[in-house]
mmCIF file of C-alpha atoms and ligand atoms in Angstrom:
data_model
loop_
_atom_site.group_PDB
_atom_site.id
_atom_site.type_symbol
_atom_site.label_atom_id
_atom_site.label_comp_id
_atom_site.label_asym_id
_atom_site.label_seq_id
_atom_site.Cartn_x
_atom_site.Cartn_y
_atom_site.Cartn_z
ATOM 1 C CA MET A 74 21.098 -5.024 -19.489
ATOM 2 C CA ASN A 75 21.510 -6.289 -15.992
ATOM 3 C CA PRO A 76 18.764 -8.965 -15.843
ATOM 4 C CA VAL A 77 17.517 -7.703 -12.274
ATOM 5 C CA TYR A 78 17.287 -4.196 -13.654
ATOM 6 C CA GLU A 79 15.434 -5.491 -16.839
ATOM 7 C CA LYS A 80 12.768 -7.268 -14.621
ATOM 8 C CA LEU A 81 12.249 -3.905 -12.555
ATOM 9 C CA MET A 82 12.025 -1.920 -15.759
ATOM 10 C CA ARG A 83 9.424 -4.408 -17.093
ATOM 11 C CA CYS A 84 7.361 -4.048 -14.033
ATOM 12 C CA TYR A 85 7.701 -0.255 -14.005
ATOM 13 C CA ARG A 86 6.578 -0.168 -17.714
ATOM 14 C CA SER A 87 3.733 -2.454 -16.806
ATOM 15 C CA VAL A 88 2.554 -0.205 -13.976
ATOM 16 C CA ARG A 89 2.937 3.042 -15.932
ATOM 17 C CA GLU A 90 0.698 1.596 -18.625
ATOM 18 C CA LYS A 91 -2.036 1.323 -16.087
ATOM 19 C CA ILE A 92 -1.391 4.441 -13.797
ATOM 20 C CA ASP A 93 0.658 7.662 -13.855
ATOM 21 C CA PHE A 94 0.264 8.336 -10.003
ATOM 22 C CA ARG A 95 3.399 9.912 -8.372
ATOM 23 C CA PRO A 96 3.741 8.977 -4.790
ATOM 24 C CA GLN A 97 5.785 11.080 -2.336
ATOM 25 C CA VAL A 98 5.753 8.564 0.443
ATOM 26 C CA ALA A 99 5.950 4.728 -0.179
ATOM 27 C CA LEU A 100 4.481 2.641 2.731
ATOM 28 C CA VAL A 101 4.770 -1.125 3.328
ATOM 29 C CA LEU A 102 1.727 -2.222 5.536
ATOM 30 C CA GLY A 103 2.948 -5.174 8.034
ATOM 31 C CA SER A 104 0.756 -6.843 10.428
ATOM 32 C CA GLY A 105 -1.226 -4.540 12.446
ATOM 33 C CA LEU A 106 -1.998 -2.262 9.517
ATOM 34 C CA GLY A 107 -4.225 -4.235 7.652
ATOM 35 C CA GLY A 108 -7.017 -1.623 8.004
ATOM 36 C CA PHE A 109 -4.661 1.385 6.976
ATOM 37 C CA GLY A 110 -6.559 1.383 3.713
ATOM 38 C CA GLU A 111 -9.572 3.252 5.440
ATOM 39 C CA GLU A 112 -6.877 6.042 6.095
ATOM 40 C CA ILE A 113 -6.183 6.584 2.416
ATOM 41 C CA ARG A 114 -8.193 8.586 -0.046
ATOM 42 C CA VAL A 115 -7.702 5.806 -2.651
ATOM 43 C CA VAL A 116 -7.645 6.882 -6.255
ATOM 44 C CA GLN A 117 -6.534 3.426 -7.723
ATOM 45 C CA THR A 118 -5.694 0.081 -6.683
ATOM 46 C CA LEU A 119 -3.471 -2.296 -8.480
ATOM 47 C CA GLU A 120 -3.252 -6.124 -7.787
ATOM 48 C CA TYR A 121 0.132 -7.296 -7.774
ATOM 49 C CA SER A 122 -0.989 -10.155 -10.175
ATOM 50 C CA GLU A 123 -1.813 -7.570 -12.736
ATOM 51 C CA ILE A 124 1.777 -6.171 -12.761
ATOM 52 C CA GLU A 125 3.938 -8.398 -15.299
ATOM 53 C CA GLY A 126 6.690 -10.192 -13.633
ATOM 54 C CA PHE A 127 5.587 -8.934 -10.015
ATOM 55 C CA PRO A 128 6.191 -11.196 -6.938
ATOM 56 C CA VAL A 129 3.062 -12.509 -5.347
ATOM 57 C CA SER A 130 2.791 -13.540 -1.585
ATOM 58 C CA THR A 131 1.932 -17.029 -0.905
ATOM 59 C CA VAL A 132 1.438 -16.530 2.842
ATOM 60 C CA PRO A 133 -2.436 -17.258 3.527
ATOM 61 C CA GLY A 134 -4.253 -14.203 4.530
ATOM 62 C CA HIS A 135 -1.891 -11.705 3.037
ATOM 63 C CA ALA A 136 -3.591 -9.596 0.554
ATOM 64 C CA GLY A 137 -1.263 -8.452 -2.544
ATOM 65 C CA ARG A 138 -2.224 -4.981 -3.985
ATOM 66 C CA PHE A 139 -1.058 -1.446 -4.052
ATOM 67 C CA LEU A 140 -3.142 1.240 -3.036
ATOM 68 C CA PHE A 141 -2.584 4.879 -4.632
ATOM 69 C CA GLY A 142 -4.024 7.755 -3.015
ATOM 70 C CA TYR A 143 -3.849 10.403 -0.320
ATOM 71 C CA VAL A 144 -3.095 10.390 3.211
ATOM 72 C CA GLY A 145 -4.168 13.986 4.164
ATOM 73 C CA GLY A 146 -2.843 15.817 1.160
ATOM 74 C CA VAL A 147 0.179 13.514 0.786
ATOM 75 C CA PRO A 148 0.317 11.326 -2.293
ATOM 76 C CA VAL A 149 1.162 7.744 -1.032
ATOM 77 C CA ALA A 150 1.717 4.373 -2.729
ATOM 78 C CA ALA A 151 0.808 1.596 0.109
ATOM 79 C CA MET A 152 1.612 -1.950 -0.233
ATOM 80 C CA GLN A 153 -1.038 -4.257 1.279
ATOM 81 C CA GLY A 154 1.074 -7.278 1.486
ATOM 82 C CA ARG A 155 4.931 -7.910 0.947
ATOM 83 C CA VAL A 156 6.705 -10.820 -0.187
ATOM 84 C CA HIS A 157 9.200 -12.486 2.205
ATOM 85 C CA TYR A 158 12.660 -14.136 1.552
ATOM 86 C CA TYR A 159 11.306 -17.382 3.387
ATOM 87 C CA GLU A 160 8.706 -17.772 0.714
ATOM 88 C CA GLY A 161 11.553 -18.793 -1.846
ATOM 89 C CA TYR A 162 12.015 -15.591 -3.765
ATOM 90 C CA SER A 163 15.450 -14.251 -4.496
ATOM 91 C CA MET A 164 16.339 -11.250 -2.609
ATOM 92 C CA ASP A 165 16.238 -8.945 -5.973
ATOM 93 C CA MET A 166 12.549 -10.090 -6.345
ATOM 94 C CA VAL A 167 11.846 -9.462 -2.403
ATOM 95 C CA VAL A 168 12.983 -5.770 -2.765
ATOM 96 C CA LEU A 169 11.624 -5.108 -6.412
ATOM 97 C CA PRO A 170 8.379 -3.571 -5.038
ATOM 98 C CA VAL A 171 10.438 -1.024 -2.895
ATOM 99 C CA ARG A 172 12.521 -0.223 -5.907
ATOM 100 C CA LEU A 173 9.482 -0.025 -7.992
ATOM 101 C CA MET A 174 7.839 2.746 -5.737
ATOM 102 C CA LYS A 175 11.129 4.742 -5.722
ATOM 103 C CA MET A 176 11.009 4.797 -9.497
ATOM 104 C CA MET A 177 7.281 6.020 -9.405
ATOM 105 C CA GLY A 178 8.528 9.019 -7.472
ATOM 106 C CA ALA A 179 8.425 8.189 -3.827
ATOM 107 C CA GLU A 180 11.155 9.922 -1.835
ATOM 108 C CA ILE A 181 10.432 8.483 1.674
ATOM 109 C CA LEU A 182 10.014 4.831 2.527
ATOM 110 C CA PHE A 183 7.800 4.160 5.591
ATOM 111 C CA LEU A 184 8.289 0.494 6.652
ATOM 112 C CA THR A 185 6.183 -1.526 9.073
ATOM 113 C CA ASN A 186 6.125 -4.985 10.355
ATOM 114 C CA ALA A 187 5.152 -7.344 13.132
ATOM 115 C CA ALA A 188 8.190 -8.462 15.241
ATOM 116 C CA GLY A 189 9.214 -10.264 18.449
ATOM 117 C CA GLY A 190 10.534 -8.294 21.447
ATOM 118 C CA VAL A 191 14.034 -9.332 22.443
ATOM 119 C CA ASN A 192 14.306 -6.381 24.787
ATOM 120 C CA TYR A 193 13.111 -7.375 28.377
ATOM 121 C CA ASP A 194 11.461 -3.923 28.637
ATOM 122 C CA PHE A 195 9.206 -4.581 25.710
ATOM 123 C CA CYS A 196 5.507 -6.052 26.015
ATOM 124 C CA PRO A 197 3.330 -7.479 23.368
ATOM 125 C CA GLY A 198 1.199 -4.689 21.973
ATOM 126 C CA ASP A 199 4.199 -2.006 22.266
ATOM 127 C CA LEU A 200 5.269 -0.081 19.239
ATOM 128 C CA MET A 201 8.914 0.278 18.351
ATOM 129 C CA LEU A 202 10.600 3.045 16.258
ATOM 130 C CA ILE A 203 13.327 1.265 14.327
ATOM 131 C CA LYS A 204 16.566 3.368 14.934
ATOM 132 C CA ASP A 205 18.804 0.948 13.105
ATOM 133 C CA GLN A 206 19.049 -2.650 11.911
ATOM 134 C CA ILE A 207 21.079 -5.828 11.648
ATOM 135 C CA ALA A 208 20.764 -7.545 8.236
ATOM 136 C CA SER A 209 23.636 -9.776 8.463
ATOM 137 C CA PHE A 210 21.816 -12.930 8.750
ATOM 138 C CA VAL A 211 20.185 -12.690 5.326
ATOM 139 C CA PRO A 212 21.719 -12.210 2.138
ATOM 140 C CA SER A 213 22.141 -8.458 0.810
ATOM 141 C CA PRO A 214 19.855 -7.591 -2.110
ATOM 142 C CA LEU A 215 22.774 -5.686 -3.496
ATOM 143 C CA ILE A 216 24.810 -8.878 -4.151
ATOM 144 C CA GLY A 217 25.436 -9.270 -7.874
ATOM 145 C CA MET A 218 26.465 -6.834 -10.466
ATOM 146 C CA ASN A 219 25.875 -3.276 -9.224
ATOM 147 C CA ILE A 220 22.897 -1.498 -10.887
ATOM 148 C CA GLU A 221 24.477 2.008 -11.470
ATOM 149 C CA GLU A 222 21.098 3.144 -12.432
ATOM 150 C CA LEU A 223 19.898 2.839 -8.892
ATOM 151 C CA GLY A 224 22.892 3.497 -6.735
ATOM 152 C CA PRO A 225 26.623 3.029 -6.026
ATOM 153 C CA ARG A 226 28.574 -0.270 -5.461
ATOM 154 C CA PHE A 227 29.489 0.555 -2.008
ATOM 155 C CA CYS A 228 26.830 2.578 -0.144
ATOM 156 C CA ASP A 229 27.081 4.221 3.238
ATOM 157 C CA MET A 230 24.733 2.819 5.796
ATOM 158 C CA SER A 231 25.580 5.268 8.669
ATOM 159 C CA GLU A 232 22.009 6.397 8.778
ATOM 160 C CA VAL A 233 19.580 3.957 7.189
ATOM 161 C CA TYR A 234 16.844 5.413 9.123
ATOM 162 C CA GLU A 235 16.925 8.951 8.789
ATOM 163 C CA LYS A 236 17.282 11.088 11.947
ATOM 164 C CA SER A 237 14.744 13.627 10.920
ATOM 165 C CA LEU A 238 12.119 11.160 10.370
ATOM 166 C CA GLN A 239 12.880 9.562 13.528
ATOM 167 C CA ARG A 240 11.969 12.881 15.080
ATOM 168 C CA ILE A 241 8.838 13.320 13.623
ATOM 169 C CA LEU A 242 7.788 9.913 14.679
ATOM 170 C CA ARG A 243 8.908 10.542 18.138
ATOM 171 C CA GLU A 244 6.952 13.861 18.396
ATOM 172 C CA THR A 245 3.919 12.562 16.765
ATOM 173 C CA SER A 246 3.628 9.776 19.228
ATOM 174 C CA LYS A 247 4.231 12.107 22.238
ATOM 175 C CA ASP A 248 1.379 14.549 20.708
ATOM 176 C CA LEU A 249 -0.839 11.679 20.131
ATOM 177 C CA HIS A 250 -0.090 10.115 23.607
ATOM 178 C CA ILE A 251 0.835 6.866 21.987
ATOM 179 C CA PRO A 252 3.832 5.361 23.633
ATOM 180 C CA LEU A 253 6.705 4.435 21.351
ATOM 181 C CA GLN A 254 9.663 2.301 22.166
ATOM 182 C CA GLU A 255 12.861 2.532 20.174
ATOM 183 C CA GLY A 256 15.409 -0.027 19.213
ATOM 184 C CA VAL A 257 17.355 -2.076 16.765
ATOM 185 C CA TYR A 258 15.534 -4.531 14.517
ATOM 186 C CA LEU A 259 17.272 -7.783 13.509
ATOM 187 C CA GLN A 260 16.052 -9.720 10.357
ATOM 188 C CA PHE A 261 16.335 -13.443 10.262
ATOM 189 C CA SER A 262 15.365 -15.519 7.331
ATOM 190 C CA GLY A 263 12.445 -17.325 8.934
ATOM 191 C CA PRO A 264 9.981 -19.031 8.426
ATOM 192 C CA ALA A 265 10.668 -20.810 11.739
ATOM 193 C CA TYR A 266 10.496 -18.740 14.763
ATOM 194 C CA GLU A 267 13.841 -18.375 16.487
ATOM 195 C CA THR A 268 15.208 -20.772 19.191
ATOM 196 C CA PRO A 269 15.696 -19.367 22.556
ATOM 197 C CA ALA A 270 19.432 -19.512 22.077
ATOM 198 C CA GLU A 271 19.137 -17.507 18.853
ATOM 199 C CA VAL A 272 17.245 -14.926 20.724
ATOM 200 C CA ARG A 273 19.913 -14.812 23.221
ATOM 201 C CA MET A 274 22.411 -14.301 20.537
ATOM 202 C CA ALA A 275 20.085 -11.533 19.025
ATOM 203 C CA ARG A 276 20.031 -9.753 22.303
ATOM 204 C CA VAL A 277 23.881 -9.931 22.904
ATOM 205 C CA LEU A 278 24.489 -8.562 19.326
ATOM 206 C CA GLY A 279 22.292 -5.412 20.281
ATOM 207 C CA ALA A 280 19.005 -6.155 18.874
ATOM 208 C CA ASP A 281 15.772 -5.292 20.606
ATOM 209 C CA ALA A 282 13.225 -6.860 18.133
ATOM 210 C CA VAL A 283 13.460 -9.683 15.721
ATOM 211 C CA GLY A 284 11.472 -10.366 12.440
ATOM 212 C CA MET A 285 11.499 -11.722 9.047
ATOM 213 C CA SER A 286 11.215 -8.743 6.794
ATOM 214 C CA THR A 287 12.092 -4.992 6.418
ATOM 215 C CA ALA A 288 15.822 -4.941 6.966
ATOM 216 C CA CYS A 289 16.651 -6.154 3.381
ATOM 217 C CA GLU A 290 14.080 -3.545 1.960
ATOM 218 C CA ALA A 291 15.837 -0.773 3.843
ATOM 219 C CA VAL A 292 19.027 -1.945 2.453
ATOM 220 C CA ALA A 293 17.745 -1.560 -1.225
ATOM 221 C CA ALA A 294 16.072 1.790 -0.387
ATOM 222 C CA ASN A 295 19.109 2.974 1.200
ATOM 223 C CA HIS A 296 21.157 1.980 -2.041
ATOM 224 C CA MET A 297 18.718 4.261 -4.031
ATOM 225 C CA GLY A 298 19.030 7.129 -1.781
ATOM 226 C CA MET A 299 15.498 7.050 -0.224
ATOM 227 C CA LYS A 300 14.844 8.602 3.212
ATOM 228 C CA ILE A 301 13.684 5.519 5.438
ATOM 229 C CA CYS A 302 11.863 5.339 8.604
ATOM 230 C CA GLY A 303 10.156 2.163 10.404
ATOM 231 C CA ILE A 304 7.946 1.171 13.160
ATOM 232 C CA SER A 305 7.776 -2.522 14.341
ATOM 233 C CA CYS A 306 4.553 -3.702 16.231
ATOM 234 C CA ILE A 307 5.895 -6.032 18.970
ATOM 235 C CA THR A 308 3.396 -8.876 18.880
ATOM 236 C CA ASN A 309 5.157 -11.121 21.225
ATOM 237 C CA LYS A 310 8.059 -11.712 23.527
ATOM 238 C CA ALA A 311 10.399 -13.398 21.478
ATOM 239 C CA CYS A 312 11.026 -17.365 21.963
ATOM 240 C CA GLY A 313 12.293 -18.392 25.308
ATOM 241 C CA MET A 314 11.092 -15.153 27.034
ATOM 242 C CA SER A 315 7.584 -16.465 28.082
ATOM 243 C CA ASP A 316 6.278 -19.798 29.070
ATOM 244 C CA GLN A 317 4.003 -20.054 26.007
ATOM 245 C CA PRO A 318 5.144 -21.390 22.609
ATOM 246 C CA LEU A 319 4.821 -18.839 19.867
ATOM 247 C CA SER A 320 2.051 -19.163 17.170
ATOM 248 C CA HIS A 321 1.217 -17.233 14.238
ATOM 249 C CA GLU A 322 -2.400 -16.721 15.675
ATOM 250 C CA GLU A 323 -0.813 -14.937 18.686
ATOM 251 C CA VAL A 324 1.125 -12.605 16.464
ATOM 252 C CA GLN A 325 -2.033 -11.739 14.419
ATOM 253 C CA GLU A 326 -4.117 -11.227 17.485
ATOM 254 C CA THR A 327 -1.801 -8.776 18.974
ATOM 255 C CA ALA A 328 -1.287 -6.907 15.727
ATOM 256 C CA ASP A 329 -5.148 -6.627 15.349
ATOM 257 C CA ARG A 330 -5.506 -5.369 18.952
ATOM 258 C CA ILE A 331 -2.844 -2.687 18.420
ATOM 259 C CA GLY A 332 -4.206 -1.570 14.882
ATOM 260 C CA ALA A 333 -6.169 1.622 15.940
ATOM 261 C CA PRO A 334 -3.429 3.518 17.547
ATOM 262 C CA PHE A 335 -0.823 2.031 15.138
ATOM 263 C CA GLN A 336 -2.906 3.396 12.348
ATOM 264 C CA LYS A 337 -3.306 6.831 14.031
ATOM 265 C CA LEU A 338 0.379 7.206 14.430
ATOM 266 C CA VAL A 339 1.300 6.258 10.943
ATOM 267 C CA LYS A 340 -1.419 8.562 9.423
ATOM 268 C CA GLU A 341 -0.317 11.506 11.441
ATOM 269 C CA SER A 342 3.209 11.107 10.871
ATOM 270 C CA ILE A 343 2.963 10.847 7.182
ATOM 271 C CA ILE A 344 0.865 14.098 7.184
ATOM 272 C CA ARG A 345 3.859 15.811 9.045
ATOM 273 C CA MET A 346 6.440 14.286 6.656
ATOM 274 C CA GLY A 347 4.524 15.690 3.768
ATOM 275 C CA LYS A 348 4.703 19.030 5.180
ATOM 276 C CA VAL A 349 8.404 18.891 5.601
ATOM 277 C CA LEU A 350 8.697 17.424 1.955
ATOM 278 C CA ASN A 351 6.691 20.480 0.504
ATOM 279 C CA GLY A 352 8.858 22.898 2.342
ATOM 280 C CA GLU A 353 6.256 23.785 5.102
ATOM 281 C CA THR A 354 7.526 23.480 8.771
ATOM 282 C CA ALA A 355 6.273 20.427 10.578
ATOM 283 C CA ASP A 356 4.087 22.379 13.242
ATOM 284 C CA GLU A 357 2.198 24.741 10.675
HETATM 285 N N1 LIG B 434 10.206 -13.710 15.554
HETATM 286 C C1 LIG B 434 10.488 -13.373 14.064
HETATM 287 N N2 LIG B 434 9.452 -12.888 13.455
HETATM 288 C C2 LIG B 434 8.273 -12.511 14.191
HETATM 289 C C3 LIG B 434 8.108 -12.576 15.482
HETATM 290 C C4 LIG B 434 9.119 -13.330 16.369
HETATM 291 O O1 LIG B 434 9.193 -13.594 17.403
HETATM 292 N N3 LIG B 434 6.875 -12.202 15.822
HETATM 293 C C5 LIG B 434 6.412 -11.652 14.852
HETATM 294 N N4 LIG B 434 7.097 -11.688 13.646
#
């Protein structure tokens, strides 16, 4: 068996020994959604360290656990903490958790992150609906022998972020009066922030926000046929666009400040997505 698939199956069996929960929505909680656990009626938590062979984050202050439970009536698996490529994990390990949540039953993947604003119209504290992405600066998680059990060798990427989910996010933000920018997310490897020249390059290439996660997870989820949506919390103007040097503290401070509306938007959107998944119309 393909060693990457073998590792994934080992994790899956390890999880299934502990829990038989079937999520419909998989949620990756980035900076700004640290408190989202309060919105979930949690039925079980699972520390990453309890899962055999599962990658554990090395970033200080990043929790590492799954929350399984309900948002409204929608069964969700939420990741509190993700691992990043810059931590030294191979790409197949970085995307393993997303693949695992799909194997558990999740049809929708809701990605969130903190990002630097490259678009001149964006301010720290803005939320951005991810419409598309540029993943060309990090290795693809699909490199290597294709795992046929997961998806095809050459997968289409014409609509990574599903239009119908984008519509739900847009409408929910309008109904809740939470402003939502829109744009293209570009993933760099990190861990250093970009130089001003790299930020200019990102802008020329069509990016509106830059970060160090998410796009690779979306590639793996798209390969498996998941419906994907994403929101970036713009925590800072990207390097070179303001007088101040960037710091992790600034990123965290902004993310914490925007936590409450971000949480509200994600919660209500998931409830509406659940209605669509379960065959009700979104406005019922
Ligand atoms: N660059 C990369 N990643 C980030 C940034 C940034 O400016 N802000 C938050 N995450």
